[in-house]
mmCIF file with all atom_site columns, C-alpha atoms in Angstrom:
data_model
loop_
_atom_site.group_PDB
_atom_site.id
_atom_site.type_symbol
_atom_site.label_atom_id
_atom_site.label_alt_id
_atom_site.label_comp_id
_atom_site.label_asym_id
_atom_site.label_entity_id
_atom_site.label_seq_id
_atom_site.pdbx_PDB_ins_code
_atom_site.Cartn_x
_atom_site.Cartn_y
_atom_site.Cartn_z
_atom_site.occupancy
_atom_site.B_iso_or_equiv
_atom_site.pdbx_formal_charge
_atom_site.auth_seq_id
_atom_site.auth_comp_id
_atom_site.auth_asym_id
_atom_site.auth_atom_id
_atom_site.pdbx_PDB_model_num
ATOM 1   C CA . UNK B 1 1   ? 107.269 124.650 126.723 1.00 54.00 ? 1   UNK B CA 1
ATOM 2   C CA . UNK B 1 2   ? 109.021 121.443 126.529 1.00 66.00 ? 2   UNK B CA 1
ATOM 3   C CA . UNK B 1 3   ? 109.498 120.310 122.909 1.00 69.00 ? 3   UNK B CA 1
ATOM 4   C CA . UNK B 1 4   ? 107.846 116.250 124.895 1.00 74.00 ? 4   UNK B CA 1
ATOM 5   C CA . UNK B 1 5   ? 104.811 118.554 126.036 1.00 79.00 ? 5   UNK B CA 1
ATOM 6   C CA . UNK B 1 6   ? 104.608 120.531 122.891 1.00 85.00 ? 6   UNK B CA 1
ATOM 7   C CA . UNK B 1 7   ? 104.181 116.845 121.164 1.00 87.00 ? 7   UNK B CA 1
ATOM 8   C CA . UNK B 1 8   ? 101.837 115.092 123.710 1.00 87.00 ? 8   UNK B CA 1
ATOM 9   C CA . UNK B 1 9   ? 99.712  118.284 122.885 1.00 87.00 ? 9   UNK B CA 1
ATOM 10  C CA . UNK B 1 10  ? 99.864  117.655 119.890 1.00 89.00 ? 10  UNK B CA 1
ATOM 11  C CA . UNK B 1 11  ? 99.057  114.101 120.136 1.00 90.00 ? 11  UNK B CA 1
ATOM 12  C CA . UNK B 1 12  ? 96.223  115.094 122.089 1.00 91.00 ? 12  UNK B CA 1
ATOM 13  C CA . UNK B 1 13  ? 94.511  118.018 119.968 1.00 89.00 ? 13  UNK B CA 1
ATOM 14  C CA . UNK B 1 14  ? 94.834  114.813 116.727 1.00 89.00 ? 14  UNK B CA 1
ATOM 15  C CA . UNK B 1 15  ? 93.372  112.553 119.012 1.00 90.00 ? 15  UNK B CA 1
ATOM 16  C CA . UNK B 1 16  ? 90.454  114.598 120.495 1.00 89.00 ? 16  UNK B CA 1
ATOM 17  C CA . UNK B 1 17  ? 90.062  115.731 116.893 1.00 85.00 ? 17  UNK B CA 1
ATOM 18  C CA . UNK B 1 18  ? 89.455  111.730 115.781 1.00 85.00 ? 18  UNK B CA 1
ATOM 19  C CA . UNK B 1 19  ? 87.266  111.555 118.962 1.00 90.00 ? 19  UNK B CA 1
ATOM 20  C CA . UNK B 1 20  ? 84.996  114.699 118.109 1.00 92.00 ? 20  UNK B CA 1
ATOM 21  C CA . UNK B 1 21  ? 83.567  113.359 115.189 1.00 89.00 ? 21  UNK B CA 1
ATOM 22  C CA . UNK B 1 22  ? 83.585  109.269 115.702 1.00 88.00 ? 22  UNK B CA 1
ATOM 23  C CA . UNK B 1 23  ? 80.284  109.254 117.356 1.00 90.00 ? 23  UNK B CA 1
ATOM 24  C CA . UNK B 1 24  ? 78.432  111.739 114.887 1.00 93.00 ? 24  UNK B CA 1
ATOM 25  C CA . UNK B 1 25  ? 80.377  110.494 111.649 1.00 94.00 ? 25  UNK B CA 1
ATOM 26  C CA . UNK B 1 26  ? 77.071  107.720 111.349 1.00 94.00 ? 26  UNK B CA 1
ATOM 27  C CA . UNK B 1 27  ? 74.956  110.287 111.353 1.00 94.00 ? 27  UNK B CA 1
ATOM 28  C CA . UNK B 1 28  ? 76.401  112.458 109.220 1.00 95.00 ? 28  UNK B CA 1
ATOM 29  C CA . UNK B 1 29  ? 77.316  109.850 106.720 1.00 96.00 ? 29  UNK B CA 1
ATOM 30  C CA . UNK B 1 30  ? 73.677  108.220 107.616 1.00 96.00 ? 30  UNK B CA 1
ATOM 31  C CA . UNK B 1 31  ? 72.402  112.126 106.544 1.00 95.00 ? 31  UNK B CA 1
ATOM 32  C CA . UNK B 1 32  ? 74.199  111.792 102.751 1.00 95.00 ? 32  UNK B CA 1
ATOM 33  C CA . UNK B 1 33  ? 72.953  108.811 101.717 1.00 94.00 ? 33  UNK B CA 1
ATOM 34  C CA . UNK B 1 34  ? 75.298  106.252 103.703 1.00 95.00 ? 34  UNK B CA 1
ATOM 35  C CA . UNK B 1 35  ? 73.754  102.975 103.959 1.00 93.00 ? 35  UNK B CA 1
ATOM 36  C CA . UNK B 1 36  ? 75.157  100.039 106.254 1.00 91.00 ? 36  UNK B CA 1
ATOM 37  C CA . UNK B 1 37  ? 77.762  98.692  103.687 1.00 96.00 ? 37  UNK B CA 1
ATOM 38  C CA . UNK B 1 38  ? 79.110  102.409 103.123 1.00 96.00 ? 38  UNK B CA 1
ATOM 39  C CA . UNK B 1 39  ? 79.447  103.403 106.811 1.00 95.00 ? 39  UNK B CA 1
ATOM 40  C CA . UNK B 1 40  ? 81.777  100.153 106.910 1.00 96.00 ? 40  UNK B CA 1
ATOM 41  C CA . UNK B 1 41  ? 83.837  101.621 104.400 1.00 96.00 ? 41  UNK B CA 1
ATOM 42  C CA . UNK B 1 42  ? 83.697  105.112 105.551 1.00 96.00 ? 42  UNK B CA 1
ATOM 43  C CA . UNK B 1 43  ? 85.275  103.919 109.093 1.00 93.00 ? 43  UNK B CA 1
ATOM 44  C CA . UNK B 1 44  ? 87.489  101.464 107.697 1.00 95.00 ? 44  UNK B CA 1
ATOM 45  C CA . UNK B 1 45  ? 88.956  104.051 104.930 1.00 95.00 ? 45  UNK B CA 1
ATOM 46  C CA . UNK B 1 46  ? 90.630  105.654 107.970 1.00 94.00 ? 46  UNK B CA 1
ATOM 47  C CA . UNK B 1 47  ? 92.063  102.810 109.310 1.00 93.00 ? 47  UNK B CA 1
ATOM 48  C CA . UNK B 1 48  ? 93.361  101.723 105.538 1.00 96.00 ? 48  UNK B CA 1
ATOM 49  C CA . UNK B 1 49  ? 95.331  104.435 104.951 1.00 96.00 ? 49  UNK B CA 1
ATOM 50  C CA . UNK B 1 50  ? 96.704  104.328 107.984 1.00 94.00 ? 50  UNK B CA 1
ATOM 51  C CA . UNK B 1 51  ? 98.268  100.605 106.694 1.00 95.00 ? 51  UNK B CA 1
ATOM 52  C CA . UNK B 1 52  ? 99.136  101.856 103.821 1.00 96.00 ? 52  UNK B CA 1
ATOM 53  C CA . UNK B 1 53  ? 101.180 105.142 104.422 1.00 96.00 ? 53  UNK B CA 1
ATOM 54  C CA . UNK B 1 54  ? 102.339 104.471 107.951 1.00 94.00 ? 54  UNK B CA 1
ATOM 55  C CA . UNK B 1 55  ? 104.997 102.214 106.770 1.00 94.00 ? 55  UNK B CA 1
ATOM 56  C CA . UNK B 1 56  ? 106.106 105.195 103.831 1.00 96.00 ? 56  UNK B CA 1
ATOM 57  C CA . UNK B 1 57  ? 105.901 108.117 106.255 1.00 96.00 ? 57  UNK B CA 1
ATOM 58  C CA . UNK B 1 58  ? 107.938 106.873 109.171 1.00 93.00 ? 58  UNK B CA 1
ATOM 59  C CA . UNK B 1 59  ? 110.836 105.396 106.470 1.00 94.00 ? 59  UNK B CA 1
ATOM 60  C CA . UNK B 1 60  ? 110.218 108.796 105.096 1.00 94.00 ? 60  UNK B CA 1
ATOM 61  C CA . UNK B 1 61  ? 110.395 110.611 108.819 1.00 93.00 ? 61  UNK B CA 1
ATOM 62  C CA . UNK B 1 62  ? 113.999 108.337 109.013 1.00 92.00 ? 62  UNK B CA 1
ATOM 63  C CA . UNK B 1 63  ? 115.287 110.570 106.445 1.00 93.00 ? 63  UNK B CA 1
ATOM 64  C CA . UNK B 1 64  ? 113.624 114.007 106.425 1.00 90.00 ? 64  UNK B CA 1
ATOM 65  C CA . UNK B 1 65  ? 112.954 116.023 109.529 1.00 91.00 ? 65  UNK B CA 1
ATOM 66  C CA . UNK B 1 66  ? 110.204 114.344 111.687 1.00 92.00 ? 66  UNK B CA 1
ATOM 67  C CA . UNK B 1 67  ? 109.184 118.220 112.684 1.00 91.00 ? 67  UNK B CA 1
ATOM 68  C CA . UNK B 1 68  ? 108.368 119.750 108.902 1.00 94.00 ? 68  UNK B CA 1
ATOM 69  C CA . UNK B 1 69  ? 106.088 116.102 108.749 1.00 95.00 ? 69  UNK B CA 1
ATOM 70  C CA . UNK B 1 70  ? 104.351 116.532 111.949 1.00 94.00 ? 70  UNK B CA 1
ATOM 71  C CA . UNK B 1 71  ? 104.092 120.569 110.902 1.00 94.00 ? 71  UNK B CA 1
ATOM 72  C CA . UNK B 1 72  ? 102.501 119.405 107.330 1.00 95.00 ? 72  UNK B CA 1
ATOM 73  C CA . UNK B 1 73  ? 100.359 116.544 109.201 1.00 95.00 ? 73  UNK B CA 1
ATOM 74  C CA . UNK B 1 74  ? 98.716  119.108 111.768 1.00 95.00 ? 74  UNK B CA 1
ATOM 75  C CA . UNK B 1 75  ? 98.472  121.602 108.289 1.00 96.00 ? 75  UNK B CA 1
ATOM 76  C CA . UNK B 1 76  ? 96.510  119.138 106.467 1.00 96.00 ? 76  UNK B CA 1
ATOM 77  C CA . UNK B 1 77  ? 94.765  117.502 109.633 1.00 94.00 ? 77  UNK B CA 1
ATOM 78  C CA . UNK B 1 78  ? 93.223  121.325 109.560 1.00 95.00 ? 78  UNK B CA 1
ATOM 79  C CA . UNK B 1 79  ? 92.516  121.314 106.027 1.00 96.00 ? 79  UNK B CA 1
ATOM 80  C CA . UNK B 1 80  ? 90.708  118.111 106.408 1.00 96.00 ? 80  UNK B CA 1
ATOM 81  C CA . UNK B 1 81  ? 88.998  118.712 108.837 1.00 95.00 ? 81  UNK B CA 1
ATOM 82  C CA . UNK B 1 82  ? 86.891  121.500 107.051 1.00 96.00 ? 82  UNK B CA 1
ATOM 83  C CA . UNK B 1 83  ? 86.595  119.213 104.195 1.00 97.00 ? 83  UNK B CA 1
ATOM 84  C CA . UNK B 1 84  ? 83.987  117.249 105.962 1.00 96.00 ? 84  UNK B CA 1
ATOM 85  C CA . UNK B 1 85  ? 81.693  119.860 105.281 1.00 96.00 ? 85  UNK B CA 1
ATOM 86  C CA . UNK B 1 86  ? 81.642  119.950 102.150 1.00 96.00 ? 86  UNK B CA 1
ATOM 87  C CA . UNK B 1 87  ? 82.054  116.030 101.542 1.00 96.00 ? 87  UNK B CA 1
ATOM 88  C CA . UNK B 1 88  ? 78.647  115.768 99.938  1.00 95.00 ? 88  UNK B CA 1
ATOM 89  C CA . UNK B 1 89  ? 78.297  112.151 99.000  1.00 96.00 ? 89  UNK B CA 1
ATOM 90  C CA . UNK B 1 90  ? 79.667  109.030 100.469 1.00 97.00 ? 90  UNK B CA 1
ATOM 91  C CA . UNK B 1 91  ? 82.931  108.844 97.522  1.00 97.00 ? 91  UNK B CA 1
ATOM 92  C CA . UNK B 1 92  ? 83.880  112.195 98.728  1.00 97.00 ? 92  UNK B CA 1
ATOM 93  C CA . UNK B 1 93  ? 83.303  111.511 102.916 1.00 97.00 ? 93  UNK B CA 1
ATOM 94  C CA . UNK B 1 94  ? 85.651  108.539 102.208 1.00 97.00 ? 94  UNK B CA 1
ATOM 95  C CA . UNK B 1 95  ? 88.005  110.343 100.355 1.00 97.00 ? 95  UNK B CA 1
ATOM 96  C CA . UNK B 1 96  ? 88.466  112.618 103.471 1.00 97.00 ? 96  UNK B CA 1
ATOM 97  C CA . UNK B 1 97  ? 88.608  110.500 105.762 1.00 96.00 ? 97  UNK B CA 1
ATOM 98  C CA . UNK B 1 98  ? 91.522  108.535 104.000 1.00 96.00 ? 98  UNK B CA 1
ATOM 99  C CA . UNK B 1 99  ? 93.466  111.791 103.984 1.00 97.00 ? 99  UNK B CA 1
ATOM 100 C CA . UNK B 1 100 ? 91.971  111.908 107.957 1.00 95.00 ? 100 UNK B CA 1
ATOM 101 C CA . UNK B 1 101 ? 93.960  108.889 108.313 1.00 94.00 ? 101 UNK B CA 1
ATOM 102 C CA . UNK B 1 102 ? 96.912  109.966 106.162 1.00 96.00 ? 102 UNK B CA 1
ATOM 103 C CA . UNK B 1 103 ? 97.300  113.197 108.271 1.00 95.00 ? 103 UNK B CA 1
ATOM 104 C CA . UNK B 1 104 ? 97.439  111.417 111.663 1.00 93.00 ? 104 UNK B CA 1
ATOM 105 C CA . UNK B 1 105 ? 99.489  109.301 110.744 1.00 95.00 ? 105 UNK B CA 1
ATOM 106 C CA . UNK B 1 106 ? 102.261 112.147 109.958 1.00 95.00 ? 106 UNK B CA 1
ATOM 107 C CA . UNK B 1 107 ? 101.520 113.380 113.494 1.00 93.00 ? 107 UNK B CA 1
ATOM 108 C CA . UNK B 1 108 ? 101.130 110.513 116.241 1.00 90.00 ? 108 UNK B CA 1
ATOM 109 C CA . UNK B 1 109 ? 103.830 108.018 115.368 1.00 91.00 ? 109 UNK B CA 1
ATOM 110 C CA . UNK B 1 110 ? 106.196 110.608 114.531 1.00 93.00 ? 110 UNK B CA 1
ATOM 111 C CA . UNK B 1 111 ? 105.295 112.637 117.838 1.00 90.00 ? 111 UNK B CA 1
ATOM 112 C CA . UNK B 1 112 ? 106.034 109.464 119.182 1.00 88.00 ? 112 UNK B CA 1
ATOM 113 C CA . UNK B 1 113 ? 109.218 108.361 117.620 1.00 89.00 ? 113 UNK B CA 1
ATOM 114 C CA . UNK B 1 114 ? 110.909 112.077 118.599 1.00 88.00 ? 114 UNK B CA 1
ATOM 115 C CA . UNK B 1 115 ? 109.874 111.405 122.198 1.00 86.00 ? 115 UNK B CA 1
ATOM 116 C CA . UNK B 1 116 ? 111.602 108.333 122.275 1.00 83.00 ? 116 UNK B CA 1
ATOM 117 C CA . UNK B 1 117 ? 114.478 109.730 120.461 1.00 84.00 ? 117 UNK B CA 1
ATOM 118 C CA . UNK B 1 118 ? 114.856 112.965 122.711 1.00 82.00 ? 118 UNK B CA 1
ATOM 119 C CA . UNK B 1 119 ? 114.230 111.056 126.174 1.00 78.00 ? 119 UNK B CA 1
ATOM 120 C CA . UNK B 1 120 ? 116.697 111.346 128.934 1.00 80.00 ? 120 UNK B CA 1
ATOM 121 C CA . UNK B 1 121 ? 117.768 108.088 129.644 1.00 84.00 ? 121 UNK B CA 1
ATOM 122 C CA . UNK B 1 122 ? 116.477 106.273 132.419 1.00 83.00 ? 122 UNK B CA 1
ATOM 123 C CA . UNK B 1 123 ? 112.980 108.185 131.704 1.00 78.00 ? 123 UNK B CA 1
ATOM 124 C CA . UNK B 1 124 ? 112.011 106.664 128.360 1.00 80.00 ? 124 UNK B CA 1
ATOM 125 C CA . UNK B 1 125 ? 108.920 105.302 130.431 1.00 82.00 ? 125 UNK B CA 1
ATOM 126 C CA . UNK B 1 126 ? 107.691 108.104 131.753 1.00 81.00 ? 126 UNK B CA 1
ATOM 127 C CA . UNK B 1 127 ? 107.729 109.818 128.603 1.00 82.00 ? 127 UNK B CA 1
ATOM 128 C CA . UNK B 1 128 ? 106.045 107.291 126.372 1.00 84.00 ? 128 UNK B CA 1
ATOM 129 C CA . UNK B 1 129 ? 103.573 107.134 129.230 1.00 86.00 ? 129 UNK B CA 1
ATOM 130 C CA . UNK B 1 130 ? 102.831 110.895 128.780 1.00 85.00 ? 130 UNK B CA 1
ATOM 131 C CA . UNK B 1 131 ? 102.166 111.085 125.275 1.00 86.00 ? 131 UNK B CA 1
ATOM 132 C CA . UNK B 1 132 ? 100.262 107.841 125.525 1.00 88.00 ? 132 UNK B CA 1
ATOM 133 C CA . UNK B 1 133 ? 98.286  109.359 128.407 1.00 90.00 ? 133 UNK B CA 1
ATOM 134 C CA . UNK B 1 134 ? 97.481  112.422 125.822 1.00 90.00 ? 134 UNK B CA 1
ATOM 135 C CA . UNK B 1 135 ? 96.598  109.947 123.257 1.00 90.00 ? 135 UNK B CA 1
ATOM 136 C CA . UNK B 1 136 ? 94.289  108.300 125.513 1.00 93.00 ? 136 UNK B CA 1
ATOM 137 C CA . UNK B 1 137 ? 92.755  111.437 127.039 1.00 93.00 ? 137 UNK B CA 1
ATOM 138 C CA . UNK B 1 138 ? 92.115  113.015 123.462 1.00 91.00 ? 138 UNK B CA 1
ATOM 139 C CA . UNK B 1 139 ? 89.860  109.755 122.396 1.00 90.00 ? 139 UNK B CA 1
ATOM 140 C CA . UNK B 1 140 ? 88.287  109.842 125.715 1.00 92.00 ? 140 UNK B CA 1
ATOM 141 C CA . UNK B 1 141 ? 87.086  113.606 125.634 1.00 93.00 ? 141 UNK B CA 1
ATOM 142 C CA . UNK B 1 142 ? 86.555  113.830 122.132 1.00 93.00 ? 142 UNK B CA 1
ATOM 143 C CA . UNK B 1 143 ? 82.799  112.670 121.681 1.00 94.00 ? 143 UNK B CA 1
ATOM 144 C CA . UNK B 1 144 ? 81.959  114.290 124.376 1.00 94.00 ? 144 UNK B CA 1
ATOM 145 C CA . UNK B 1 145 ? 82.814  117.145 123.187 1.00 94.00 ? 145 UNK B CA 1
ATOM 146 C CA . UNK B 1 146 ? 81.881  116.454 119.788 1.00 94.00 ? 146 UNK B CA 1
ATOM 147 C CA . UNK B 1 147 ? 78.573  115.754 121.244 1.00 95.00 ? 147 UNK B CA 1
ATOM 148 C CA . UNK B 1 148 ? 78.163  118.855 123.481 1.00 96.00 ? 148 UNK B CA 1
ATOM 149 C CA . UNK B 1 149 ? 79.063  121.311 120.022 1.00 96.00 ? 149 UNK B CA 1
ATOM 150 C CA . UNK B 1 150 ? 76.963  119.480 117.927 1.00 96.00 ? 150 UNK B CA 1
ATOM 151 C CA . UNK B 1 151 ? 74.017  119.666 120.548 1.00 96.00 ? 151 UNK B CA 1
ATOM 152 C CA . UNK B 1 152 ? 74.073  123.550 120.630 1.00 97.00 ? 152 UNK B CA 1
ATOM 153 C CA . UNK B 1 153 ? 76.141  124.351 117.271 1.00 97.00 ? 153 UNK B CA 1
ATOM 154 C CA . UNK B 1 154 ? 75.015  122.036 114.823 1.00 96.00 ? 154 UNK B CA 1
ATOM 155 C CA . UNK B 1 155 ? 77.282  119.507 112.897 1.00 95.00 ? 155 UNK B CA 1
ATOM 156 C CA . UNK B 1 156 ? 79.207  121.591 111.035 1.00 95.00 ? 156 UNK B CA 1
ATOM 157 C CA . UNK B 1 157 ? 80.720  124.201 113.883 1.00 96.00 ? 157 UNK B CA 1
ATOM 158 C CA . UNK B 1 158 ? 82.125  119.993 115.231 1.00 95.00 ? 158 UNK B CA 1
ATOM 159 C CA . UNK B 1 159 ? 84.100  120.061 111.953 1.00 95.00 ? 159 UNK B CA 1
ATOM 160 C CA . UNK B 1 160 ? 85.568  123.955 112.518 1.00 95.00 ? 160 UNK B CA 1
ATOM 161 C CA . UNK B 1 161 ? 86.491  122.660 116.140 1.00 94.00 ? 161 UNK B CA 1
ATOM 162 C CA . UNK B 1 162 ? 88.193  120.227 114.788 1.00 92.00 ? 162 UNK B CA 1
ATOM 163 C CA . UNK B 1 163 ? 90.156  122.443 112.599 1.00 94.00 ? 163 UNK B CA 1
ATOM 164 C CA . UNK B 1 164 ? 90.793  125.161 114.686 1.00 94.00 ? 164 UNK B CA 1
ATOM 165 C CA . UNK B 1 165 ? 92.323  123.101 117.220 1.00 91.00 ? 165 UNK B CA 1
ATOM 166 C CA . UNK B 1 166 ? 94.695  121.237 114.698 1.00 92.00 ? 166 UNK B CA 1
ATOM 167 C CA . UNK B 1 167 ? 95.858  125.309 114.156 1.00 94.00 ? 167 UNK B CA 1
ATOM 168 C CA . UNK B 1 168 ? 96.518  125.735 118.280 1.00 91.00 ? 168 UNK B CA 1
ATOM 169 C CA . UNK B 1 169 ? 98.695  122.135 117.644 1.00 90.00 ? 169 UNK B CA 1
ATOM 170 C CA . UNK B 1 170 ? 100.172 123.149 114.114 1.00 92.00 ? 170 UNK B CA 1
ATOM 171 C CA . UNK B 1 171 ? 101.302 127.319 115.922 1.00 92.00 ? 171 UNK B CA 1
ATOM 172 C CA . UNK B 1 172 ? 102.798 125.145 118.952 1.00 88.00 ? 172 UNK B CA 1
ATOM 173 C CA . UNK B 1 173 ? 104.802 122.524 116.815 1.00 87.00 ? 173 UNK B CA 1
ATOM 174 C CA . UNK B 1 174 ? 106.124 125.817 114.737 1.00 86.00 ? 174 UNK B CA 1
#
């Protein structure tokens, strides 16, 4: 497989991970004792460490090998991802989800910054617009998926999903 395709999958399986669990995450926090204030910081601990370390990570993806970073991203994106089962109060469900956020970020900009790097040239567009169109289609699919598991698995078999897909991604990158 194309090492563009091996990434966009990878883009995708981070992205439909994110999109599993956005529209149960109130409900789950909601089930631990998350009140209004706390399911504003729960989402927005994501999106914080994303500031924070995307800045570090892609200097640090300048100088080390952008594939052993997207290999340990999609490693602890699977870790993670089982975490949220046993994040038992609100400290610990924002906890993992700012490693949720540190973890993609050591996949999709760097999955991104190799495909521009590694694009024939006069097809940079088409290229970005692939792995874009993978980001995309991951968000899209991912509640309702999320949705349909939780519906006939329960909440925590969305969180084992989640993980076992980031292992498919992490085998492929390998």
């Amino acid at each position: 497989m194309p090492i563009s395709r091996t990434l966009s999958v990878s883009v995708f399986t981070t992205m439909l991970g994110f999109g599993i669990i956005s529209p149960l995450l109130p409900v789950y926090a909601t089930n631990i004792g998350a009140t209004g204030l706390w399911l504003g910081i729960i989402f927005a601990g994501f999106s914080v460490s994303r500031t924070f370390s995307m800045s570090i990570i892609g200097r640090l993806s300048d100088k080390q090998s952008k594939k052993r970073i997207i290999v340990f991203g999609l490693l602890l994106y699977t870790v993670i991802s089982v975490l949220y089962i046993f994040a038992s109060d609100v400290y610990l469900l924002t906890l993992v989800r700012m490693f949720h956020g540190l973890a993609s970020v050591m996949v999709i900009p760097i999955a991104m910054a190799i495909v521009g790097e590694i694009s024939v040239e006069g097809e940079e567009g088409i290229q970005m617009s692939t792995i874009s169109t993978s980001r995309v289609l991951g968000r899209g699919f991912g509640p309702l998926i999320g949705g349909a598991i939780y519906v006939a698995f329960g909440m925590s078999s969305v969180f084992l999903v989640m993980s076992g897909l980031s292992v498919v991604a992490f085998v492929m990158v390998l």
